[in-house]
Amino acid sequence: MSMPQNTTTERKREKTIETFLYCLAQVVRNPEMPFAERAQIIAGMIPQSMSEPSAAAACIRLDQQVFYSPGYSEENAAHILAEHICIAGRQRGILKVAFSRKPQAAGLQPSPVVMEEQRLMRTVAHHLSLMLEKEEGEIQKAELEAQVRHADRLAKIGQLAAGFAHEINNPLNSILGFAQLA
């Protein structure tokens, strides 16, 4: 008994998305890899998760940085999907996927594939925002630790200076006392 063509195609699509999400999680959770390198890898992976990978190319803009998959061009795009990347309620970037062909639509409603791809992009944008938030948190943590170390050093220098002043002050008080007696 053979499976209907539609079910086989849907299962392949589900497997592609599952594989993409697994790979996305592996890249996002790799702390040894620099943020820019991870973002570039994600931009390169996104087109492969789309229903027509050969017609898709991705762009990730985060603050002043831009990461492209090969072949990205908005000028030649027949269709573009976009999703904002927000951190703490503030838009920090955008994720775009440009398609060289228009998706098939059923009347005025977007096709289920386009809606699925938009949800997938929302997931990727969410992971990118979490990744950026964690990266900035680590930077802020390192800066705070450096400030604490600096304050600790200043406190130790202050204690050393107070001890030194006390040790100098005792003999000087004795000398001053004897000088007044004389």
PDB file of N, CA and C in Angstrom, residues 7-23 48-49 116:
ATOM      1  N   THR A   7       0.965  13.346   1.567  1.00  0.00           N
ATOM      2  CA  THR A   7       1.410  12.964   2.900  1.00  0.00           C
ATOM      3  C   THR A   7       2.925  12.777   2.931  1.00  0.00           C
ATOM      4  N   THR A   8       3.481  12.186   1.896  1.00  0.00           N
ATOM      5  CA  THR A   8       4.928  12.000   1.814  1.00  0.00           C
ATOM      6  C   THR A   8       5.631  13.343   1.751  1.00  0.00           C
ATOM      7  N   THR A   9       5.110  14.257   0.968  1.00  0.00           N
ATOM      8  CA  THR A   9       5.688  15.599   0.858  1.00  0.00           C
ATOM      9  C   THR A   9       5.596  16.329   2.188  1.00  0.00           C
ATOM     10  N   GLU A  10       4.453  16.218   2.855  1.00  0.00           N
ATOM     11  CA  GLU A  10       4.283  16.864   4.157  1.00  0.00           C
ATOM     12  C   GLU A  10       5.258  16.296   5.179  1.00  0.00           C
ATOM     13  N   ARG A  11       5.455  14.979   5.159  1.00  0.00           N
ATOM     14  CA  ARG A  11       6.379  14.350   6.111  1.00  0.00           C
ATOM     15  C   ARG A  11       7.820  14.809   5.849  1.00  0.00           C
ATOM     16  N   LYS A  12       8.188  14.908   4.573  1.00  0.00           N
ATOM     17  CA  LYS A  12       9.526  15.399   4.235  1.00  0.00           C
ATOM     18  C   LYS A  12       9.705  16.835   4.721  1.00  0.00           C
ATOM     19  N   ARG A  13       8.669  17.624   4.556  1.00  0.00           N
ATOM     20  CA  ARG A  13       8.703  19.030   5.003  1.00  0.00           C
ATOM     21  C   ARG A  13       8.863  19.107   6.517  1.00  0.00           C
ATOM     22  N   GLU A  14       8.093  18.289   7.235  1.00  0.00           N
ATOM     23  CA  GLU A  14       8.196  18.251   8.690  1.00  0.00           C
ATOM     24  C   GLU A  14       9.599  17.842   9.123  1.00  0.00           C
ATOM     25  N   LYS A  15      10.169  16.857   8.447  1.00  0.00           N
ATOM     26  CA  LYS A  15      11.524  16.388   8.771  1.00  0.00           C
ATOM     27  C   LYS A  15      12.542  17.491   8.508  1.00  0.00           C
ATOM     28  N   THR A  16      12.376  18.234   7.419  1.00  0.00           N
ATOM     29  CA  THR A  16      13.277  19.345   7.107  1.00  0.00           C
ATOM     30  C   THR A  16      13.216  20.401   8.204  1.00  0.00           C
ATOM     31  N   ILE A  17      12.027  20.732   8.644  1.00  0.00           N
ATOM     32  CA  ILE A  17      11.860  21.747   9.693  1.00  0.00           C
ATOM     33  C   ILE A  17      12.441  21.246  11.016  1.00  0.00           C
ATOM     34  N   GLU A  18      12.184  19.984  11.352  1.00  0.00           N
ATOM     35  CA  GLU A  18      12.739  19.423  12.583  1.00  0.00           C
ATOM     36  C   GLU A  18      14.260  19.467  12.567  1.00  0.00           C
ATOM     37  N   THR A  19      14.856  19.085  11.452  1.00  0.00           N
ATOM     38  CA  THR A  19      16.317  19.106  11.313  1.00  0.00           C
ATOM     39  C   THR A  19      16.836  20.525  11.436  1.00  0.00           C
ATOM     40  N   PHE A  20      16.159  21.461  10.777  1.00  0.00           N
ATOM     41  CA  PHE A  20      16.577  22.866  10.850  1.00  0.00           C
ATOM     42  C   PHE A  20      16.520  23.372  12.286  1.00  0.00           C
ATOM     43  N   LEU A  21      15.424  23.098  12.991  1.00  0.00           N
ATOM     44  CA  LEU A  21      15.282  23.573  14.373  1.00  0.00           C
ATOM     45  C   LEU A  21      16.333  22.948  15.287  1.00  0.00           C
ATOM     46  N   TYR A  22      16.664  21.701  15.058  1.00  0.00           N
ATOM     47  CA  TYR A  22      17.716  21.050  15.845  1.00  0.00           C
ATOM     48  C   TYR A  22      19.061  21.743  15.589  1.00  0.00           C
ATOM     49  N   CYS A  23      19.388  21.955  14.323  1.00  0.00           N
ATOM     50  CA  CYS A  23      20.647  22.622  13.970  1.00  0.00           C
ATOM     51  C   CYS A  23      20.675  24.058  14.500  1.00  0.00           C
ATOM     52  N   GLN A  48      17.552  26.805   3.537  1.00  0.00           N
ATOM     53  CA  GLN A  48      17.354  25.356   3.455  1.00  0.00           C
ATOM     54  C   GLN A  48      16.103  24.898   4.199  1.00  0.00           C
ATOM     55  N   SER A  49      15.593  25.743   5.095  1.00  0.00           N
ATOM     56  CA  SER A  49      14.394  25.376   5.844  1.00  0.00           C
ATOM     57  C   SER A  49      13.114  25.787   5.117  1.00  0.00           C
ATOM     58  N   GLU A 116       3.346  28.819   7.451  1.00  0.00           N
ATOM     59  CA  GLU A 116       4.293  27.971   8.177  1.00  0.00           C
ATOM     60  C   GLU A 116       5.691  28.586   8.157  1.00  0.00           C
TER      61      GLU A 116
END
